[in-house]
Amino acid sequence: MGVFASTEDPGSTGHEQVVFCQDKQSGLKAIIGIYSTALGPALGGTRFYPYASEEEALADVLDLSRGMAYKNALAGLDLGGGKAVIWGDPEQVKSEALLRAYGRFVESLAGRYYTACDVGTYVADMDVIARETKYVTGRSVEHGGAGDSSILTAWGVFQGMRAAAEHVWGGPTLAGRRVGVAGLGKVGKYLTAHLLEDGAEVVATDVNPKALEWVRATHPQVGLVDDTAALVASDIDVYAPCALGGALNDDTVPALRAKVVAGAANNQLAHPGIEKVLADRGILYAPDYVVNAGGVIQVADEIEGFNFERAKLRATRIYDTTREILRLADDEGVPPAVAADRLAERRMAEVGRLRTIRLR
Ligand SMILES: NC(=O)c1ccc[n+]([C@@H]2O[C@H](COP(=O)([O-])OP(=O)(O)OC[C@H]3O[C@@H](n4cnc5c(N)ncnc54)[C@H](O)[C@@H]3O)[C@@H](O)[C@H]2O)c1
């Protein structure tokens, strides 16, 4: 296994294993981060990105793999948390040889890590990687894969939002509420359809004119505003960030008029402490990694041989998990983001510990 200079001691971050992979001929430089296998093999996607430095790539993989451990734990999966990064510009260096070299490194971990798609990698890439390793999900339907994960991501966000609505207004429905959807991409579109079906009023925004055309044509009743700033400041009951990370920041949180935040975007909290500002303003934040777990539930199901109905049932349970987190937050007097972390850590410790019971 190739090694290029490691700059950080993985032991100091709590990770089980960090593997540096290099194949000079194909140009592959990858880092696979395994945060925890307490609940099972680590699962998390491969990000293919032109990082400015090796330090930046390493910091990202350490951060992302830890996040996956928490997400998978609360999704109720028998899977630990891992993630990988390939350092390079996918437009310039992605090739069959590079992806297959990467697949061989994944295979060499003998099932401690399962990969999937992330930023810069697609279903077609997973099919190529699968020619070298069985430890890959997110493949195309023709190759036994689950296909588009945004369908169950949106379904799960909707379930989490229902639980938050129940906590705040007493009933598990968005009927009669105004929901602001920021980002009408793959997830935002499906979420909008669920909300309308439930009887909610939807106001939305997107920077892509094609997304706006789509909503005008398919759901003309959806109100449109110019940008996220206008959406946040408008008279909405629920804010659903479905575009990029960092949606909850020092500009948006003070301006927010919604009582609930529940959306698909990853890493919505721009910095530590912002969850406290939300709580102090009386805004209930349904933690992003809890409500957007439908996608990982979908790809994880592929490991057993994909069954949409079974995966949908698991994604529906995001409603119960969100309820439990909100109750725990109230009981322990902490923001929901802190309660979610505690619940995930509890499951990793309690269920992970069972492996110390010897079977033979
Ligand atoms: N697709 C999944 O299964 C999945 C799973 C978990 C989390 N997520 C997260 O959910 C979010 C949405 O994912 P997606 O698959 O729908 O992505 P996507 O790229 O299909 O959609 C994102 C949409 O946001 C819009 N957008 C970008 N910047 C914007 C801005 N400043 N204001 C308004 N709109 C803006 C884009 O034009 C696009 O239409 C991402 O943060 C993603 O990481 C997705």
XYZ file of C-alpha atoms and ligand atoms in Angstrom, residues 71 149-150 153 182-188 205-208 211 228 242-244 264-266 292 295, ligand 1:
69
model
C -25.204 9.277 10.912
C -30.670 8.067 -3.388
C -32.418 11.446 -3.324
C -33.409 11.253 1.315
C -33.934 26.551 -0.300
C -32.666 24.510 -3.256
C -34.902 22.697 -5.727
C -32.356 20.081 -6.749
C -32.759 16.323 -6.630
C -33.896 16.260 -2.989
C -35.715 19.620 -2.909
C -35.765 29.573 -4.143
C -32.921 28.296 -6.325
C -30.017 29.877 -8.183
C -30.548 27.623 -11.186
C -34.998 24.410 -11.307
C -32.122 32.488 0.393
C -31.688 21.752 0.623
C -28.751 23.401 -1.166
C -25.269 23.757 0.320
C -31.479 17.835 3.487
C -28.277 19.868 3.259
C -25.223 18.419 5.005
C -31.068 13.357 5.738
C -29.789 8.315 1.244
N -28.992 13.413 -2.746
C -28.928 12.777 -1.592
O -29.278 11.607 -1.477
C -28.448 13.505 -0.359
C -28.289 12.763 0.829
C -27.898 13.428 1.999
C -27.635 14.789 1.939
N -27.768 15.473 0.766
C -27.483 16.913 0.766
O -28.657 17.637 0.416
C -28.322 18.789 -0.340
C -29.048 18.743 -1.669
O -28.674 17.566 -2.376
P -29.163 17.297 -3.867
O -28.775 15.907 -4.169
O -30.582 17.735 -4.027
O -28.188 18.288 -4.649
P -28.472 19.024 -6.029
O -27.147 19.511 -6.493
O -29.296 18.190 -6.934
O -29.379 20.279 -5.607
C -28.940 21.410 -4.975
C -29.779 22.580 -5.486
O -29.450 23.745 -4.733
C -29.351 24.831 -5.623
N -28.528 25.878 -5.017
C -27.176 25.949 -4.929
N -26.815 27.087 -4.295
C -27.946 27.715 -3.952
C -28.227 28.931 -3.259
N -27.255 29.705 -2.803
N -29.521 29.278 -3.086
C -30.512 28.503 -3.555
N -30.315 27.341 -4.218
C -29.049 26.969 -4.403
C -28.767 24.245 -6.891
O -29.022 25.066 -8.030
C -29.504 22.914 -6.963
O -30.720 23.004 -7.669
C -26.788 18.779 -0.435
O -26.261 19.550 0.618
C -26.441 17.318 -0.246
O -25.133 17.166 0.287
C -28.181 14.864 -0.363
